[in-house]
Coordinates of C-alpha atoms in Angstrom, one line a residue:
M1 CA 73.8 -344.6 -32.4
S2 CA 76.8 -342.8 -33.8
P3 CA 78.6 -340.8 -31.1
R4 CA 78.6 -337.7 -33.4
W5 CA 74.8 -337.6 -33.1
C6 CA 74.8 -337.7 -29.3
L7 CA 75.8 -334.2 -28.6
P8 CA 73.1 -332.5 -30.8
L9 CA 70.4 -334.8 -29.3
L10 CA 71.7 -334.0 -25.8
C11 CA 71.5 -330.2 -26.6
L12 CA 67.9 -330.6 -27.9
A13 CA 66.9 -332.5 -24.7
L14 CA 68.4 -329.9 -22.5
A15 CA 66.7 -327.1 -24.4
S16 CA 63.4 -329.0 -24.1
C17 CA 63.9 -329.4 -20.3
S18 CA 64.7 -325.7 -20.0
K19 CA 61.5 -324.7 -21.7
L20 CA 59.5 -327.0 -19.4
E21 CA 61.2 -325.5 -16.4
N22 CA 60.6 -321.9 -17.7
P23 CA 57.2 -322.1 -19.5
G24 CA 56.6 -318.4 -19.3
N25 CA 60.0 -317.6 -20.9
V26 CA 60.9 -315.6 -17.7
T27 CA 63.9 -313.3 -18.1
A28 CA 66.7 -313.2 -15.5
N29 CA 65.5 -309.9 -14.2
E30 CA 61.9 -311.1 -13.9
A31 CA 63.0 -314.2 -12.1
A32 CA 65.1 -312.1 -9.6
T33 CA 62.0 -310.0 -8.9
R34 CA 59.7 -313.0 -8.4
A35 CA 62.2 -315.0 -6.4
P36 CA 61.8 -313.0 -3.1
R37 CA 58.2 -314.1 -2.8
A38 CA 59.2 -317.8 -2.3
D39 CA 58.8 -319.2 1.2
G40 CA 61.7 -320.5 3.2
D41 CA 64.5 -318.5 1.6
H42 CA 67.8 -318.4 3.5
M43 CA 68.5 -315.7 6.1
V44 CA 72.2 -315.0 5.9
S45 CA 74.8 -313.3 8.0
I46 CA 77.7 -311.8 6.0
N47 CA 81.3 -310.6 6.6
V48 CA 81.5 -307.4 8.6
A49 CA 83.5 -305.8 5.8
D50 CA 80.6 -306.5 3.3
A51 CA 77.9 -305.1 5.6
P52 CA 76.1 -301.8 4.8
R53 CA 77.5 -298.7 6.5
P54 CA 76.0 -297.9 9.9
V55 CA 73.3 -295.2 9.9
A56 CA 74.9 -291.8 10.1
P57 CA 73.2 -288.8 12.0
P58 CA 70.3 -287.3 9.9
A59 CA 72.2 -284.0 9.2
E60 CA 75.2 -285.9 8.0
R61 CA 73.1 -288.1 5.7
A62 CA 71.4 -285.1 4.2
D63 CA 74.7 -283.1 3.5
R64 CA 77.1 -285.8 2.4
P65 CA 77.4 -286.8 -1.2
W66 CA 75.3 -289.9 -2.1
P67 CA 77.3 -292.7 -3.6
A68 CA 75.8 -294.7 -6.5
A69 CA 73.3 -297.2 -5.3
W70 CA 70.5 -299.3 -6.7
L71 CA 67.9 -301.9 -5.8
E72 CA 68.9 -305.5 -6.5
N73 CA 66.3 -308.3 -6.3
G74 CA 63.6 -305.8 -5.3
Q75 CA 61.3 -303.1 -6.5
A76 CA 59.7 -300.0 -4.9
W77 CA 56.6 -298.0 -5.6
I78 CA 55.6 -294.5 -4.3
S79 CA 52.1 -293.5 -3.4
C80 CA 50.5 -290.6 -1.6
S81 CA 47.5 -292.6 -0.4
T82 CA 46.7 -295.3 2.1
D83 CA 44.3 -296.9 -0.3
Y84 CA 46.1 -299.8 -2.0
A85 CA 42.9 -301.3 -3.4
A86 CA 42.2 -298.4 -5.7
D87 CA 44.0 -297.3 -8.9
P88 CA 47.0 -297.0 -9.2
G89 CA 47.2 -299.4 -6.3
D90 CA 50.8 -299.8 -5.2
G91 CA 51.7 -296.4 -6.7
E92 CA 54.3 -295.3 -9.2
P93 CA 57.4 -297.3 -9.7
L94 CA 60.5 -295.7 -8.2
P95 CA 63.0 -295.2 -11.0
G96 CA 66.2 -295.1 -8.9
L97 CA 67.9 -294.1 -5.7
E98 CA 69.6 -290.9 -6.8
R99 CA 68.6 -287.8 -4.8
A100 CA 67.0 -286.1 -7.7
Q101 CA 65.0 -289.2 -8.6
L102 CA 63.7 -289.5 -5.0
E103 CA 62.8 -285.8 -4.8
Q104 CA 60.8 -286.0 -8.0
A105 CA 59.1 -289.2 -6.9
L106 CA 58.1 -287.8 -3.5
Q107 CA 57.1 -284.3 -4.7
P108 CA 53.4 -285.2 -5.4
C109 CA 53.1 -286.2 -1.7
V110 CA 54.2 -282.9 -0.3
E111 CA 50.8 -281.2 -0.1
R112 CA 49.2 -284.1 1.6
G113 CA 52.1 -284.8 3.8
L114 CA 51.7 -288.6 3.5
L115 CA 54.0 -291.1 1.9
R116 CA 53.4 -294.8 1.3
V117 CA 56.3 -296.9 0.0
R118 CA 55.6 -300.3 -1.3
Y119 CA 58.7 -302.5 -1.3
S120 CA 58.7 -306.1 -2.6
G121 CA 62.0 -308.0 -2.6
K122 CA 65.1 -308.9 -0.7
I123 CA 66.5 -307.3 2.4
N124 CA 69.9 -306.3 1.2
P125 CA 72.3 -303.3 1.0
G126 CA 70.1 -301.7 -1.7
F127 CA 67.1 -301.8 0.6
A128 CA 69.2 -300.4 3.4
E129 CA 70.2 -297.5 1.2
L130 CA 66.5 -297.0 0.1
S131 CA 65.4 -296.8 3.7
W132 CA 67.6 -293.9 4.9
R133 CA 67.5 -292.0 1.6
L134 CA 63.7 -292.0 1.6
A135 CA 63.7 -290.8 5.2
V136 CA 66.1 -287.9 4.4
V137 CA 64.1 -286.7 1.4
A138 CA 60.8 -287.1 3.2
E139 CA 62.1 -285.0 6.0
Q140 CA 63.5 -282.4 3.6
L141 CA 60.1 -282.1 1.9
G142 CA 58.1 -282.0 5.1
I143 CA 56.3 -285.4 4.6
H144 CA 55.9 -286.6 8.1
K145 CA 53.3 -289.4 7.7
R146 CA 55.3 -292.4 6.4
I147 CA 54.2 -295.9 5.7
L148 CA 56.4 -298.8 4.6
D149 CA 54.2 -301.4 2.8
L150 CA 56.5 -304.4 2.9
D151 CA 56.6 -307.8 1.2
S152 CA 59.8 -309.7 1.6
S153 CA 61.0 -313.3 2.2
G154 CA 64.1 -311.9 3.9
G155 CA 67.8 -311.6 3.1
Q156 CA 70.8 -310.3 5.0
V157 CA 70.7 -309.8 8.8
E158 CA 73.2 -306.9 8.8
S159 CA 71.3 -305.1 6.1
A160 CA 68.0 -305.5 8.0
I161 CA 69.5 -304.0 11.1
V162 CA 71.0 -301.0 9.3
A163 CA 67.7 -300.4 7.5
G164 CA 65.8 -300.9 10.8
D165 CA 67.9 -298.3 12.5
A166 CA 67.2 -295.8 9.8
I167 CA 63.4 -296.6 9.9
G168 CA 63.4 -296.5 13.7
E169 CA 64.7 -293.0 14.0
S170 CA 62.5 -291.5 11.2
G171 CA 58.9 -292.3 12.1
W172 CA 57.5 -295.1 9.9
T173 CA 54.4 -297.3 10.2
I174 CA 55.0 -300.7 8.7
W175 CA 52.3 -302.7 7.0
I176 CA 52.4 -306.4 6.1
R177 CA 49.1 -306.5 4.2
E178 CA 47.1 -309.6 3.2
G179 CA 48.9 -311.5 0.5
S180 CA 52.3 -310.2 1.6
I181 CA 54.9 -312.0 3.6
C182 CA 57.6 -310.9 6.0
H183 CA 60.0 -313.8 6.6
S184 CA 63.4 -314.3 8.2
A185 CA 65.5 -311.1 8.1
C186 CA 62.4 -309.1 7.2
V187 CA 61.2 -309.6 10.8
F188 CA 64.0 -307.3 12.0
V189 CA 62.7 -304.5 9.7
L190 CA 59.2 -305.0 11.0
A191 CA 60.5 -304.6 14.5
A192 CA 61.7 -301.1 13.8
G193 CA 58.3 -299.5 12.9
D194 CA 56.7 -297.0 15.3
N195 CA 53.5 -298.9 14.6
R196 CA 53.0 -302.3 12.9
L197 CA 49.9 -303.5 11.2
V198 CA 50.1 -307.1 10.1
S199 CA 47.5 -309.0 8.0
G200 CA 50.0 -311.1 6.0
K201 CA 52.3 -313.9 7.1
V202 CA 55.3 -313.4 9.4
G203 CA 57.8 -316.3 9.7
I204 CA 61.2 -316.9 11.2
H205 CA 64.0 -319.4 11.0
R206 CA 67.7 -319.9 11.8
M207 CA 70.3 -317.7 10.1
M208 CA 73.1 -319.1 8.0
R209 CA 76.7 -317.7 8.3
I210 CA 77.7 -317.7 4.6
S211 CA 81.3 -316.8 5.4
S212 CA 81.7 -319.5 8.0
K213 CA 84.9 -321.6 8.2
A214 CA 83.5 -323.8 11.0
T215 CA 84.2 -327.5 11.0
S216 CA 82.2 -328.4 14.2
R217 CA 79.1 -327.3 16.0
A218 CA 81.1 -325.6 18.7
E219 CA 83.0 -323.5 16.1
L220 CA 79.8 -322.6 14.3
N221 CA 78.1 -321.7 17.6
R222 CA 81.0 -319.3 18.5
E223 CA 80.7 -317.6 15.1
L224 CA 77.0 -317.2 15.4
Q225 CA 77.1 -316.0 19.0
E226 CA 78.4 -312.6 18.2
V227 CA 75.8 -312.1 15.5
Y228 CA 73.0 -313.2 17.8
D229 CA 74.2 -310.8 20.5
N230 CA 73.9 -308.0 18.0
V231 CA 70.5 -309.2 17.0
K232 CA 69.3 -309.3 20.6
D233 CA 70.6 -305.8 21.3
Y234 CA 68.8 -304.6 18.2
L235 CA 65.5 -306.3 19.2
Q236 CA 65.7 -304.8 22.8
R237 CA 66.1 -301.2 21.5
N238 CA 63.0 -301.8 19.4
G239 CA 60.9 -303.1 22.2
V240 CA 60.8 -306.7 20.8
A241 CA 61.2 -309.8 23.0
V242 CA 64.7 -311.3 22.6
G243 CA 62.9 -314.6 22.7
V244 CA 62.4 -314.1 19.0
A245 CA 66.1 -314.6 18.5
D246 CA 66.1 -317.7 20.7
L247 CA 63.2 -319.2 18.8
M248 CA 65.0 -318.6 15.5
M249 CA 67.8 -320.7 16.7
T250 CA 65.5 -323.8 16.9
V251 CA 64.1 -323.6 13.4
P252 CA 66.3 -325.1 10.6
N253 CA 67.3 -322.6 7.9
R254 CA 65.5 -324.7 5.2
S255 CA 62.3 -324.5 7.3
L256 CA 59.9 -321.7 8.3
R257 CA 58.0 -321.1 11.5
L258 CA 55.0 -318.9 11.0
L259 CA 54.0 -316.7 14.0
S260 CA 50.4 -316.5 15.0
A261 CA 48.6 -313.2 15.7
G262 CA 48.9 -314.0 19.4
E263 CA 52.7 -314.6 19.1
L264 CA 53.2 -311.4 17.2
R265 CA 51.6 -309.4 20.0
Q266 CA 53.4 -311.4 22.7
F267 CA 56.8 -310.8 21.1
G268 CA 56.1 -307.1 20.4
L269 CA 56.0 -307.4 16.6
D270 CA 52.5 -306.2 16.1
G271 CA 51.0 -302.9 17.1
T272 CA 52.7 -300.0 18.8
N273 CA 56.5 -300.2 19.3
A274 CA 56.9 -300.3 23.1
V275 CA 60.0 -298.2 23.2
Q276 CA 58.6 -295.6 20.8
D277 CA 55.4 -295.5 22.9
D278 CA 57.3 -294.6 26.0
L279 CA 59.0 -291.7 24.2
E280 CA 55.7 -290.5 22.8
R281 CA 54.0 -290.7 26.2
I282 CA 56.6 -288.4 27.8
K283 CA 56.3 -285.9 25.0
Q284 CA 52.5 -286.1 24.7
M285 CA 52.0 -285.8 28.4
R286 CA 53.6 -282.3 28.2
A287 CA 52.2 -281.2 24.9
C288 CA 48.7 -282.7 24.8
G289 CA 47.8 -283.4 28.5
D290 CA 46.9 -286.3 30.7
D291 CA 43.4 -286.7 29.2
F292 CA 44.9 -287.1 25.7
V293 CA 47.2 -289.9 26.9
R294 CA 44.4 -291.7 28.7
R295 CA 42.1 -291.6 25.7
K296 CA 44.9 -292.8 23.5
D297 CA 45.7 -295.7 25.8
A298 CA 42.0 -296.7 25.9
F299 CA 41.7 -296.4 22.1
L300 CA 44.8 -298.7 21.5
V301 CA 43.3 -301.4 23.8
A302 CA 40.0 -301.2 22.0
F303 CA 41.7 -301.2 18.6
D304 CA 43.6 -304.4 19.4
Q305 CA 40.4 -306.1 20.7
Q306 CA 37.9 -305.0 18.1
C307 CA 39.8 -304.3 14.9
K308 CA 42.9 -306.5 14.7
R309 CA 41.2 -309.9 14.1
E310 CA 43.4 -312.7 12.7
G311 CA 42.7 -313.0 9.0
A312 CA 41.1 -309.5 8.6
E313 CA 42.3 -307.5 5.6
L314 CA 44.3 -304.5 6.3
E315 CA 41.8 -302.2 4.6
A316 CA 39.2 -303.5 7.1
V317 CA 41.5 -303.0 10.1
N318 CA 42.2 -299.4 9.0
A319 CA 38.5 -298.7 8.4
C320 CA 37.6 -300.1 11.8
G321 CA 40.2 -297.9 13.4
Q322 CA 38.9 -294.8 11.5
S323 CA 35.4 -295.4 12.9
L324 CA 36.6 -296.3 16.4
K325 CA 38.8 -293.2 16.8
K326 CA 35.7 -291.0 16.8
E327 CA 34.4 -292.7 20.0
Y328 CA 37.6 -291.6 21.8
G329 CA 37.7 -288.1 20.4
F330 CA 40.3 -288.5 17.7
P331 CA 41.7 -286.9 15.7
D332 CA 42.4 -284.6 18.7
E333 CA 41.8 -280.9 18.1
V334 CA 44.9 -279.8 19.9
C335 CA 47.2 -282.6 18.9
P336 CA 45.9 -284.1 15.6
S337 CA 49.3 -285.3 14.4
D338 CA 49.9 -287.1 17.7
S339 CA 46.6 -288.9 17.5
P340 CA 46.8 -292.7 17.2
L341 CA 46.9 -294.0 13.6
S342 CA 47.4 -290.5 12.4
E343 CA 48.7 -291.8 9.1
I344 CA 45.1 -292.9 8.2
D345 CA 43.4 -289.7 9.4
V346 CA 42.3 -288.9 5.8
A347 CA 39.8 -286.4 7.1
T348 CA 42.6 -284.1 8.2
L349 CA 44.5 -284.4 4.9
P350 CA 44.2 -282.7 1.5
P351 CA 43.0 -285.0 -1.3
A352 CA 45.6 -287.4 -2.7
P353 CA 46.8 -286.7 -6.2
G354 CA 44.2 -287.9 -8.6
D355 CA 41.4 -288.3 -6.0
S356 CA 38.0 -287.0 -6.9
A357 CA 36.1 -284.8 -4.5
D358 CA 33.4 -287.5 -4.1
A359 CA 36.0 -290.1 -3.3
D360 CA 37.6 -288.0 -0.6
A361 CA 34.2 -287.1 0.9
A362 CA 33.5 -290.8 1.2
M363 CA 36.8 -291.4 2.9
E364 CA 36.3 -288.5 5.2
A365 CA 33.1 -290.0 6.5
P366 CA 33.7 -293.7 6.7
G367 CA 30.6 -294.3 8.8
A368 CA 28.3 -292.2 6.6
P369 CA 25.6 -294.0 4.6
G370 CA 26.9 -295.0 1.1
A371 CA 30.5 -294.1 2.1
T372 CA 31.7 -297.4 3.5
S373 CA 34.3 -299.5 1.7
T374 CA 33.7 -303.1 0.7
A375 CA 35.9 -304.3 3.5
E376 CA 33.9 -302.2 6.0
R377 CA 30.6 -303.6 4.8
Q378 CA 32.1 -307.1 5.1
R379 CA 33.2 -306.4 8.6
D380 CA 29.9 -304.9 9.7
A381 CA 28.1 -307.9 8.2
G382 CA 30.4 -310.3 10.0
A383 CA 31.8 -311.7 6.7
L384 CA 35.4 -311.2 7.7
P385 CA 36.8 -314.2 9.7
E386 CA 37.1 -313.9 13.4
S387 CA 40.4 -314.9 15.1

């Protein structure tokens, strides 16, 4: 074959391979959005100079000019409802991170006082910016029931810690719902929630120092030691066992160690944040009384035993909690907003935007005939898997 024909044929072959590897003609932006769902992505630690800024005090964050920021390798949606199975499901796409854009996106949730943010993508500086900006605007608008509905294969350790500190001081419940994942650096974000409800998959592995100049194990260990010390300090202030960091060290970066429901509870990554629970008990003892705290403790034990079964869908877990709260006198008449799982106390909230009166009546009486959801009927019938 003449050499002059080789190059065109090679180009045709490469083009053909490219089509086979990308049968859906996926654009670069689409590929970047889909990529975070892959299992086993790297968890990286970056140079200190490249890390997101530490979280500033709330007043300073609200008053200072907001620099340009955007989501990269991720997407966010805003909803004023806890019902992700109904239309519009995840909610309305968030157009950007400018203050005016966030204020407009959250405005429909003001009357109800409930915000659910669905985030799917990488844990990176854009996500860290999203976390504190949402908290500032939600506080400004008086939206105090806040849910982060998370689906992420991980990303940067430093970004996760900055985002987690913003989440930890601003009152968020974190969901990892069925079909969603929270892997590697995402676990640090999960740790920061006041309450965590997990039905999806949570996995860990070793971090990789992308700026490393190490040429031996000893040098690499010294570089990583400072990062792990920061990680352990972060986990401790969020009531999570530092054993999580130790376990991460044993799992190669290319692998993934999924945590069981029992391990999530053992490590303090599922259910009530232990540190936040201590703070709330002190405040609630004064404001709501001893009886309130005793009933709340008893409810949380029953909720863990009866509702949070491994493999159960989050909708079913929430429905079970709604029904169970009545047995313990919740929502409490004196302290309704301090009642456990107050973010799903739909009976105490105005209708969500677009909800019909009939739909809200059904949600307000989850135990009433004809008002149960599909997940509740499955649970009652024993169709949902036991742990």
